[in-house]
Tab-separated table of C-alpha atoms in Angstrom:
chain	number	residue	atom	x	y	z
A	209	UNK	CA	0.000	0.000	0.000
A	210	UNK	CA	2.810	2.518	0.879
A	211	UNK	CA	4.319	1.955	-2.159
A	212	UNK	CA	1.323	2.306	-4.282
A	213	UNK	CA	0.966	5.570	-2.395
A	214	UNK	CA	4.270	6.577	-3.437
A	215	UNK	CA	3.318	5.911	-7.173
A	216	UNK	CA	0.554	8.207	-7.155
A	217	UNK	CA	2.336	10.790	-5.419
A	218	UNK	CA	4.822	10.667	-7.895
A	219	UNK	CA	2.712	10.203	-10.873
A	220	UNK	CA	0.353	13.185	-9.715
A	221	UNK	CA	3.774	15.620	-9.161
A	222	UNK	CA	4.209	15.038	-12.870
A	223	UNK	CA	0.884	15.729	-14.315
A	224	UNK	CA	1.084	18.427	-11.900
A	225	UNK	CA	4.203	19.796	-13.557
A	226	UNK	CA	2.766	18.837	-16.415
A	227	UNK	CA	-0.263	21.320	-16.444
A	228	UNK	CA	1.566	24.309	-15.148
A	229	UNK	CA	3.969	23.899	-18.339
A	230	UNK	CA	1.090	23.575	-20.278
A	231	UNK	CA	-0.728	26.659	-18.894
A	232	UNK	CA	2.261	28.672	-19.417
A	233	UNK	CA	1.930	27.555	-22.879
A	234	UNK	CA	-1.437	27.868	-23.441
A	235	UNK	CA	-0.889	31.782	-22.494
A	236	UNK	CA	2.093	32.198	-24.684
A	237	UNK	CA	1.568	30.195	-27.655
A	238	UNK	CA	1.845	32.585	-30.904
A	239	UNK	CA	1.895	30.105	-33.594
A	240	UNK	CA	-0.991	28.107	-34.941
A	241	UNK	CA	-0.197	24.593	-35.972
A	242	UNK	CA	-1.771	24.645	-39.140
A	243	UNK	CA	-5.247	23.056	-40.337
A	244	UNK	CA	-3.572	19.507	-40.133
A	245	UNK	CA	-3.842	19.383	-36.252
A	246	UNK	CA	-7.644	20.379	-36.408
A	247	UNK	CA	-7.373	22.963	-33.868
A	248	UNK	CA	-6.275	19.931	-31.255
A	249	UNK	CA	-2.485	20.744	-30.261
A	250	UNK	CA	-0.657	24.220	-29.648
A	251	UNK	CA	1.850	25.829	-31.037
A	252	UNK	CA	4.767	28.356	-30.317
A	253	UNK	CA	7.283	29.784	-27.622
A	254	UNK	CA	6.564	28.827	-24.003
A	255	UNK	CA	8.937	27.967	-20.760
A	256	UNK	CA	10.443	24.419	-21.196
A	257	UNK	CA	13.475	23.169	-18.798
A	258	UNK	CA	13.612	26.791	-17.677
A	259	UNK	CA	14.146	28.439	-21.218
A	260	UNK	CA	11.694	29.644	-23.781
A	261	UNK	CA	11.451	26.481	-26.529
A	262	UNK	CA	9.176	26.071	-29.440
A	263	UNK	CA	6.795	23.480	-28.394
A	264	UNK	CA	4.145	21.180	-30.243
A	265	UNK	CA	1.885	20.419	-27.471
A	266	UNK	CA	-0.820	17.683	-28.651
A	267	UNK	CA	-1.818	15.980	-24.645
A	268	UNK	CA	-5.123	14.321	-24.310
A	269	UNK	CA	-6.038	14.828	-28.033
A	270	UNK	CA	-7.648	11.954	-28.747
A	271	UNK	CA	-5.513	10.763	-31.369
A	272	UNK	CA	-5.130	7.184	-32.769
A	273	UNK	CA	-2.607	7.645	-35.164
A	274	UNK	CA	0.542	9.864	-35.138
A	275	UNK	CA	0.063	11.017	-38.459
A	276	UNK	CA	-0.225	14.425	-38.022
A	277	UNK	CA	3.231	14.515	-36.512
A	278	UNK	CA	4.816	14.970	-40.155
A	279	UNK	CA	3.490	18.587	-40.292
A	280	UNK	CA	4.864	19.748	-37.214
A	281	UNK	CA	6.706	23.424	-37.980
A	282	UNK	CA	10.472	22.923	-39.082
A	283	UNK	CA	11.013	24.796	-36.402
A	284	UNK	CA	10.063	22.451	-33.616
A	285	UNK	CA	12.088	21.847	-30.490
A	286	UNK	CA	9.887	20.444	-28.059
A	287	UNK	CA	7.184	17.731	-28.489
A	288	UNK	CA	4.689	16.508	-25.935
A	289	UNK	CA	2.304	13.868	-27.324
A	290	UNK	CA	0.768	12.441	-24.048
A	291	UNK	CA	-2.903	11.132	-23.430
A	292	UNK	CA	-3.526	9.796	-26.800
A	293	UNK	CA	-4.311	6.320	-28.049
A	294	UNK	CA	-1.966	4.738	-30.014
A	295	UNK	CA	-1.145	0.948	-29.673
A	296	UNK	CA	1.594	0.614	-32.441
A	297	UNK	CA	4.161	3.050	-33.695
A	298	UNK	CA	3.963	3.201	-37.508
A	299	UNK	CA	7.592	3.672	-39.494
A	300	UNK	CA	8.464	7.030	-40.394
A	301	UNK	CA	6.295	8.948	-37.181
A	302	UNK	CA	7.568	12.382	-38.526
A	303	UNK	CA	7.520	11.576	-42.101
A	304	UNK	CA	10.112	10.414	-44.649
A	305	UNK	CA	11.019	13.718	-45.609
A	306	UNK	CA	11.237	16.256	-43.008
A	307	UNK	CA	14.317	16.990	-41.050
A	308	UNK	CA	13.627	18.148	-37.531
A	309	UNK	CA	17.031	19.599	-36.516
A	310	UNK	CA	15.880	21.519	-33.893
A	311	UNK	CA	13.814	19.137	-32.593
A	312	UNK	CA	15.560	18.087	-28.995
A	313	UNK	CA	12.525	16.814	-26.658
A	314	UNK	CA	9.831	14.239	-27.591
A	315	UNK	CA	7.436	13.023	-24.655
A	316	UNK	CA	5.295	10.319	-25.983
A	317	UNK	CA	4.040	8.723	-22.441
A	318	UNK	CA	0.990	7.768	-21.538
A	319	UNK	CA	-0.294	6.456	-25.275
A	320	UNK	CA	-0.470	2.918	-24.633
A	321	UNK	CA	2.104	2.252	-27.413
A	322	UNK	CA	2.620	-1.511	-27.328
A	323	UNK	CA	4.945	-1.329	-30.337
A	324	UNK	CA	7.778	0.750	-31.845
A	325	UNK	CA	9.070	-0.633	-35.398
A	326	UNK	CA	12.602	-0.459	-35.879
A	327	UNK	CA	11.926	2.355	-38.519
A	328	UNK	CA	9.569	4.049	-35.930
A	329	UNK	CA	12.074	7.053	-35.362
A	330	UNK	CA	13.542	8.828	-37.882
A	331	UNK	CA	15.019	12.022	-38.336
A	332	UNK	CA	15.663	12.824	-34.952
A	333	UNK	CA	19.291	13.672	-35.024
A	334	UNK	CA	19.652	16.005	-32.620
A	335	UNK	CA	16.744	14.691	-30.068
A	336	UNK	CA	18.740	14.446	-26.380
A	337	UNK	CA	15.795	13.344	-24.149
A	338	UNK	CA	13.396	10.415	-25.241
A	339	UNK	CA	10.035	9.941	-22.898
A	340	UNK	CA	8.105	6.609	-23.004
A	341	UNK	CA	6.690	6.934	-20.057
A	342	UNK	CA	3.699	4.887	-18.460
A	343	UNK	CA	3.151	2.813	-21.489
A	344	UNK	CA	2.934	-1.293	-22.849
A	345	UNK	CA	5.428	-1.750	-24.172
A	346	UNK	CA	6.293	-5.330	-25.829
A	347	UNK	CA	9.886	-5.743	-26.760
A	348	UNK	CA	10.337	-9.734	-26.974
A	349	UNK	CA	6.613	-11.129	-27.556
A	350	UNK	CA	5.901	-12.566	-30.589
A	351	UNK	CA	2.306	-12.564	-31.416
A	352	UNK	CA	1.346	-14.074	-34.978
A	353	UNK	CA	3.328	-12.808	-37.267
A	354	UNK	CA	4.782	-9.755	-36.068
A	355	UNK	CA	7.983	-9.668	-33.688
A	356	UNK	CA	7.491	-6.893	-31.092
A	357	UNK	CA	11.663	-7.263	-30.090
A	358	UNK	CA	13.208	-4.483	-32.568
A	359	UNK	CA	16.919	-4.481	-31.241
A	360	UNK	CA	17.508	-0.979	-33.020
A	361	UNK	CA	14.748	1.250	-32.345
A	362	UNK	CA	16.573	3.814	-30.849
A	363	UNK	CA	19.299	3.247	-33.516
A	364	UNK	CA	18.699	7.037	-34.629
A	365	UNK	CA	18.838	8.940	-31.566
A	366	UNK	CA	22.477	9.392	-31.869
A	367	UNK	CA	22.783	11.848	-29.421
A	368	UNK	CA	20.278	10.827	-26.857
A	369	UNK	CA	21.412	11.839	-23.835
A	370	UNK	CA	18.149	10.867	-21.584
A	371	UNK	CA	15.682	7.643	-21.911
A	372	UNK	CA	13.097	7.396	-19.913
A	373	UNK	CA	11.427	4.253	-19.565
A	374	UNK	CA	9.498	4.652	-16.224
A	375	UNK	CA	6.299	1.824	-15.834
A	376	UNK	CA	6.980	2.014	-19.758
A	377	UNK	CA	6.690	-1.980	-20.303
A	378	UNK	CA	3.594	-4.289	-20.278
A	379	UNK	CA	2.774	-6.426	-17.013
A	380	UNK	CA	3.561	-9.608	-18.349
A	381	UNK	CA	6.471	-9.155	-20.414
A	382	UNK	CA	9.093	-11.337	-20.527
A	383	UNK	CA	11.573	-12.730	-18.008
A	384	UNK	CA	14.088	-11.705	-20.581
A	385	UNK	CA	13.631	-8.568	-19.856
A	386	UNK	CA	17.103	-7.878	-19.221
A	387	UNK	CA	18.324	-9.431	-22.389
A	388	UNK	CA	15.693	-7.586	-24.399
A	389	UNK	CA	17.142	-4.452	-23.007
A	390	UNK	CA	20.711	-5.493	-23.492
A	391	UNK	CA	20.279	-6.507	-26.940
A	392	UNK	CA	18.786	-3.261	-27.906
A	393	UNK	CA	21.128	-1.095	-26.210
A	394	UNK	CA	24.284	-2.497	-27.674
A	395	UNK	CA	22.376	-2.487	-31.615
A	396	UNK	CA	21.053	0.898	-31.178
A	397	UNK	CA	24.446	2.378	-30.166
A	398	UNK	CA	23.401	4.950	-27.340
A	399	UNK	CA	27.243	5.795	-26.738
A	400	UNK	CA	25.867	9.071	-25.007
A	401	UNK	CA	23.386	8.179	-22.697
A	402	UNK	CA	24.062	9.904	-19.700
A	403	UNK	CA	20.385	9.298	-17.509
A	404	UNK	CA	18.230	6.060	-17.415
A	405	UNK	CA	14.970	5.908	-16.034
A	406	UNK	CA	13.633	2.161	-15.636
A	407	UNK	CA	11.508	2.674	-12.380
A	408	UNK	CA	7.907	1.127	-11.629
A	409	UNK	CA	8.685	-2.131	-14.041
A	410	UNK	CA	8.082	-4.996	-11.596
A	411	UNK	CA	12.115	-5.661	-11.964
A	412	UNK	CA	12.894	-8.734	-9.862
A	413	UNK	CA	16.517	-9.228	-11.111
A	414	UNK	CA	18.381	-8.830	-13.908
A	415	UNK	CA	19.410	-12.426	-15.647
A	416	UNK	CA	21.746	-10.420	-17.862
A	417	UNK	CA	24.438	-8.702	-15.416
A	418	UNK	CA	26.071	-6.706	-18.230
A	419	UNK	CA	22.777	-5.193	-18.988
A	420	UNK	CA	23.810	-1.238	-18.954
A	421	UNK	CA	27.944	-2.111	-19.938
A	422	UNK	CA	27.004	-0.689	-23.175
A	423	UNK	CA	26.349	2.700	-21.722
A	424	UNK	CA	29.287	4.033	-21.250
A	425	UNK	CA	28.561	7.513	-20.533
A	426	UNK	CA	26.075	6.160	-18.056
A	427	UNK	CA	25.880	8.682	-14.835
A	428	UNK	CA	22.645	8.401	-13.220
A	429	UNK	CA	20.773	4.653	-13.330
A	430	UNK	CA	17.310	5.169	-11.698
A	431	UNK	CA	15.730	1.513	-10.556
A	432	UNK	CA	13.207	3.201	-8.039
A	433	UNK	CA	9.842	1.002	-7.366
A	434	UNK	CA	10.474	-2.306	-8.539
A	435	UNK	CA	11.035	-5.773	-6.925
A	436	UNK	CA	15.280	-5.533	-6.193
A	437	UNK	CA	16.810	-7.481	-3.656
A	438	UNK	CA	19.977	-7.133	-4.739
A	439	UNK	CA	22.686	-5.757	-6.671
A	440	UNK	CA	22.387	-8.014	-9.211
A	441	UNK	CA	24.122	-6.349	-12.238
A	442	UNK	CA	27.211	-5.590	-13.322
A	443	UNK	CA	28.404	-2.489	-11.633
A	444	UNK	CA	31.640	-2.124	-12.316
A	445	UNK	CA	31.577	-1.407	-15.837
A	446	UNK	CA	29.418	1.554	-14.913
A	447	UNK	CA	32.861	4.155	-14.754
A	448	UNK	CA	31.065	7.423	-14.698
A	449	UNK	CA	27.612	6.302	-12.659
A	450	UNK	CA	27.231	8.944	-10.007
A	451	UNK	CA	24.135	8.111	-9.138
A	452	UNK	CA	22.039	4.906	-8.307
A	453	UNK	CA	18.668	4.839	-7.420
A	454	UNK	CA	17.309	1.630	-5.867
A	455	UNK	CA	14.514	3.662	-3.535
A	456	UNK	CA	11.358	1.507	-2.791
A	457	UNK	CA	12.661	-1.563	-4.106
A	458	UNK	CA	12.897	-4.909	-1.727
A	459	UNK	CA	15.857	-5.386	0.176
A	460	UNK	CA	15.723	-6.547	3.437
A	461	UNK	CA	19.504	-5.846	4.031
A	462	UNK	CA	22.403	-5.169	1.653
A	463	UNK	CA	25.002	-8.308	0.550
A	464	UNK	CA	28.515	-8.095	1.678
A	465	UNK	CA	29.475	-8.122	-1.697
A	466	UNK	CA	26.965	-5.575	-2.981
A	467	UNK	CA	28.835	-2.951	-0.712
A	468	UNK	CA	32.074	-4.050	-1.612
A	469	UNK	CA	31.223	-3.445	-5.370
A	470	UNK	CA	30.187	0.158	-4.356
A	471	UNK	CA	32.991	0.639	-2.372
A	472	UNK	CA	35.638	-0.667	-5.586
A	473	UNK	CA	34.029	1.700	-7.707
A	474	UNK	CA	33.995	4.503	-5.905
A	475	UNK	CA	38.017	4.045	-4.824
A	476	UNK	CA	38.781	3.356	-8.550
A	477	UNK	CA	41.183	4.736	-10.491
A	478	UNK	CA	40.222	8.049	-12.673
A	479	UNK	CA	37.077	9.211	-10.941
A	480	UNK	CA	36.348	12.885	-10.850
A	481	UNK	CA	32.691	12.315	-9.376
A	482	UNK	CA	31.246	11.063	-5.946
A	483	UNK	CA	29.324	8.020	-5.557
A	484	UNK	CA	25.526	8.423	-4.610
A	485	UNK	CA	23.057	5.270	-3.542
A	486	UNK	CA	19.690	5.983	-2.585
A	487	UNK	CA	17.790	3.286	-0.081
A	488	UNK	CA	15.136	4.988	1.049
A	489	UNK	CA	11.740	3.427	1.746
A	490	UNK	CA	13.487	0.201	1.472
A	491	UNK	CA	11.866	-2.557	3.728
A	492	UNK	CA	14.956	-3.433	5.475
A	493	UNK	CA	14.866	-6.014	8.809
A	494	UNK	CA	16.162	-5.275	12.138
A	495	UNK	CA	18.094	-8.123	12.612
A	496	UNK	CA	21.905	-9.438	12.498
A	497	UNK	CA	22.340	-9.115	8.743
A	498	UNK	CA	21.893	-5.635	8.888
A	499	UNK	CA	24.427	-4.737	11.628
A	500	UNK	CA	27.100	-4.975	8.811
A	501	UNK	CA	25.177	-2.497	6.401
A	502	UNK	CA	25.082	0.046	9.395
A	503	UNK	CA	28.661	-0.247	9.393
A	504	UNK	CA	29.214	0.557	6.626
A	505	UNK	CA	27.465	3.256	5.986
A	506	UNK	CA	29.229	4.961	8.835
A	507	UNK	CA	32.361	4.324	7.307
A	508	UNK	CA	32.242	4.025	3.524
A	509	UNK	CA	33.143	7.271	0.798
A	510	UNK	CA	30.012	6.586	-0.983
A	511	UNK	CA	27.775	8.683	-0.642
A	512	UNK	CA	24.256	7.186	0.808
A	513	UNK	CA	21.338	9.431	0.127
A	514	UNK	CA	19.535	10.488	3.379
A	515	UNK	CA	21.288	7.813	5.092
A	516	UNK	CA	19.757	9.364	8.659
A	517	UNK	CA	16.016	8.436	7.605
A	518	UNK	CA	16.710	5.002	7.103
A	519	UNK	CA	14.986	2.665	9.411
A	520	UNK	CA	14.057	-0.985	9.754
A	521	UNK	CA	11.196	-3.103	11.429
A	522	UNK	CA	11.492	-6.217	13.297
A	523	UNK	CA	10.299	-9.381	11.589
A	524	UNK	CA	7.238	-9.555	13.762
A	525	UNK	CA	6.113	-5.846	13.456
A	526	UNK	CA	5.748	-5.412	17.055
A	527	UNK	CA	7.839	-2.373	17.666
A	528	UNK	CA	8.440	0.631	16.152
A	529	UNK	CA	10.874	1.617	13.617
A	530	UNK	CA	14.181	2.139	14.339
A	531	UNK	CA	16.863	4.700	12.893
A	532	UNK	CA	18.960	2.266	10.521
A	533	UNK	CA	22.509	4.116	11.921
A	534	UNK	CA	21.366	3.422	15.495
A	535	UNK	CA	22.142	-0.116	15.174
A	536	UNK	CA	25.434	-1.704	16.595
A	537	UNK	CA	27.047	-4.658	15.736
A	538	UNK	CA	25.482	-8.187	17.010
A	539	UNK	CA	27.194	-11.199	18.951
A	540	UNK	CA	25.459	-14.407	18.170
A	541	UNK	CA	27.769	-17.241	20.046
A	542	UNK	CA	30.158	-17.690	17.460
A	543	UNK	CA	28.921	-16.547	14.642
A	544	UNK	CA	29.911	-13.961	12.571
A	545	UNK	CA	27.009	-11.779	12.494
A	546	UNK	CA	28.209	-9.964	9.248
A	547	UNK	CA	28.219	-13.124	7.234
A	548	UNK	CA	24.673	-13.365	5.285
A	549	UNK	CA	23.171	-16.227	4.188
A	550	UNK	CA	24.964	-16.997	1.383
A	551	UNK	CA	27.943	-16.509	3.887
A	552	UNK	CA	26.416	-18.855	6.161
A	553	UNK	CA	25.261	-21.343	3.640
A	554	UNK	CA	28.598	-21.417	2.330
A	555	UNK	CA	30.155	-22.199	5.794
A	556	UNK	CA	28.108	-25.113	6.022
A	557	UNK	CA	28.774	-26.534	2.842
A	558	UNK	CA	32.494	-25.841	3.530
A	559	UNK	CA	31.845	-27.737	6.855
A	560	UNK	CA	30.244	-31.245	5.758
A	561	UNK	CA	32.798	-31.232	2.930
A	562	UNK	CA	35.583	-31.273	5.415
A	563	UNK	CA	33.679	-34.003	7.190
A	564	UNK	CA	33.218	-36.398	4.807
A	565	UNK	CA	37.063	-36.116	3.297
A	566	UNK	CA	37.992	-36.556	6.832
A	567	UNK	CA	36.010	-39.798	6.753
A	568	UNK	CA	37.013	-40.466	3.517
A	569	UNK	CA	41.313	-40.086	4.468
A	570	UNK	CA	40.693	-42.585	7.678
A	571	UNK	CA	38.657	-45.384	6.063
A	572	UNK	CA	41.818	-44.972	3.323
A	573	UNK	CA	44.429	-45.420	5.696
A	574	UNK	CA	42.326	-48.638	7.670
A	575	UNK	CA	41.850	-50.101	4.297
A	576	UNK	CA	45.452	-50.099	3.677
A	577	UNK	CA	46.621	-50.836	6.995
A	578	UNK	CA	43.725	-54.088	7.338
A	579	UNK	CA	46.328	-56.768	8.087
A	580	UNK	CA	48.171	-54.728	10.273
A	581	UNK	CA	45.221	-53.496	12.033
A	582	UNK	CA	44.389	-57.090	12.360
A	583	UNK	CA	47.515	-58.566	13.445
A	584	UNK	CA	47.364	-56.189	16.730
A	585	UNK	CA	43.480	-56.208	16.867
A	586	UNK	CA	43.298	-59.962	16.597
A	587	UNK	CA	45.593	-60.576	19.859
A	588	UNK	CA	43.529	-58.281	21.872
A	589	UNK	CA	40.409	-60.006	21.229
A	590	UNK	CA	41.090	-63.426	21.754
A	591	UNK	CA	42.243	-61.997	25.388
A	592	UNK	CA	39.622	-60.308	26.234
A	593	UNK	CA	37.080	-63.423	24.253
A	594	UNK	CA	39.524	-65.769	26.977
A	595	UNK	CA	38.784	-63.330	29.850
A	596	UNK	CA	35.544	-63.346	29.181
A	597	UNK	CA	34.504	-67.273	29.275
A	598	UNK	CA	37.075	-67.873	32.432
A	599	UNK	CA	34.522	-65.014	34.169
A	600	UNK	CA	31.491	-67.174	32.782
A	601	UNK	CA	32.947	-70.734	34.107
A	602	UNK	CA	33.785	-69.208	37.416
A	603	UNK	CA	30.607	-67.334	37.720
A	604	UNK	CA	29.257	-70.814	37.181
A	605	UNK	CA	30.877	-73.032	39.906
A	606	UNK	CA	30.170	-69.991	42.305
A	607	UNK	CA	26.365	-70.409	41.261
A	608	UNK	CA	27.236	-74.317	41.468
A	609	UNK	CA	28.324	-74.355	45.600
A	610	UNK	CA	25.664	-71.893	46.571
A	611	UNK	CA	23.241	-74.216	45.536
């Protein structure tokens, strides 16, 4: 529940953004769009990212097709196309002839686009943030004869900077998901990618570690809202990230492992930027594990976003929340309280290995020592076999003169 209220929060600070842009707009637009639009979108100057922009603002049109898109003005640098109804992406949106150079924004969100052809975007040369937003996005289902997984239909943005893919795929697309991704950010060759937005996608782990080692200009990695447990990626190809978001995800407490990586890549060689992790509204437990995390985050160089509003809950929900840093390290016997359960899991395994080699080295050694065990054995029993029927004949007679 809190983290559906946390979605709606965010989703209703957008539209809220959203409409004061558009108001602003609405008052300063000066150019018509021409009779293609049918009166339905606005056109001209207005305030966008802080700096008057020529926008094409077409939100909650009604639209099924994205046809009227080729006869935007040349002089286009901004276009919203939000709240409309469009389930594919036909090649060619802004026409086969047109060059948009100026054109540096497009926000399509919100359209229920379930499919973008490989020829989808053309002409975009000079387009540096990319919005697909809150949309259904198919990119390895195969349904009849058409193959929603189009490995380069970004291939054109050549100097995207920003992708934003928040809640932008459908609910019940692949486990592959990672792959999918991969594939299509190696073939589409997004070199300058400096933000990625994948929050809200019902991400349990990636099976593809090196999913984002083909973004090399990578800086901020936002994996807000979805189903993490982990750091299950690879990180350390990631040379530039400064910042990770893995806010309202899953984890319960963070792997040994998972804060060495973050610690190796913020102490590696050639980095001109700070580290920054964000945990927040994580739903970590206040137990053993998590001792170690507390540690380090008193002692580490990264960076951990409002580290002094993390808290935890005990496992039975009894008490109230505690302040993450207040935590001190645990003393369990002899455990190590640091080690998780892989840690632990491991130790075991290490354990009953050593056992049964053990067993394995001394049945060795009696199977090749049999005859001489047997020559000293041999004597010993017969002694203690003699010993035993003397006691038995005795005990006999004595039974013998009592009677």
């Amino acid at each position: 529940m809190r983290q559906l209220f946390h979605r709606f929060s965010a989703a209703m600070n957008i539209h809220i953004v959203l409409l004061i842009g558009l108001t602003i707009g609405l008052s300063t637009a000066s150019q018509s769009c021409g009779p293609k639009f049918s009166s339905k979108c606005t056109c001209g100057k207005m305030e966008y990212d802080n700096k008057p922009q020529f926008v094409v603002n077409c939100t909650n049109t009604g639209f099924t097709n994205t046809s009227y898109l080729e006869y935007m003005p040349p002089n286009t640098e901004v276009l919203i196309f939000t709240g409309n109804f469009i389930p594919e992406l036909p090649w060619n949106v802004f026409g086969s002839i047109n060059n948009y150079s100026n054109l540096n924004v497009v926000d399509m969100s919100n359209n229920r686009i379930q499919n973008i052809r490989g020829k989808s975007y053309h002409h975009v040369p000079n387009v540096q943030r990319l919005i697909l937003n809150h949309n259904n996005l198919s990119i390895s289902r195969e349904d009849g004869e058409f193959n929603h997984h189009h490995a380069r239909v970004f291939s054109n943005f050549i100097n995207l900077k920003e992708l934003h893919l928040t809640n932008a795929f459908s609910e019940n697309t692949s486990e592959q998901l990672s792959e999918d991704l991969h594939d299509i950010f190696v073939n589409s060759n997004l070199s300058k990618i400096t933000k990625l937005h994948l929050e809200q996608n019902e991400i349990v782990k990636f099976k593809d570690r090196n999913v984002f080692c083909d973004l090399p200009s990578l800086k901020d990695l936002h994996l807000g809202d979805n189903y993490l447990r982990e750091i299950n990626f690879n990180l350390l190809c990631l040379k530039h990230l400064r910042f990770l978001d893995l806010e309202r995800n899953k984890f319960k407490y963070v792997k040994i492992k998972d804060m060495s990586l973050m610690n190796t890549l913020q102490n590696s060689l050639g980095r001109t930027t700070n580290l920054t992790v964000d945990f927040t509204y994580n739903t970590f437990v206040c137990d053993c594990n998590l001792s170690a995390f507390a540690d380090w985050i008193r002692g580490t160089n990264v960076t951990v976003r409002r580290k002094e509003n993390l808290v935890c809950e005990h496992s039975d929900r009894t008490a109230e929340l505690v302040l993450l840093l207040t935590i001190k390290k645990c003393k369990i016997n002899s455990l190590n309280v640091h080690s998780t359960p892989l840690h632990q899991a491991a130790l075991i395994f290490f354990t009953s290995m050593f056992i049964v080699l053990l067993v394995l080295i001394v049945g060795s050694l009696i199977y090749k020592n049999r005859d001489r065990i047997k020559r000293i054995v041999n004597p010993v029993l017969d002694t203690v076999s003699k010993k035993v029927q003397y006691t038995t004949i005795k005990d006999e007679e004595c039974q013998e003169i009592h009677v």
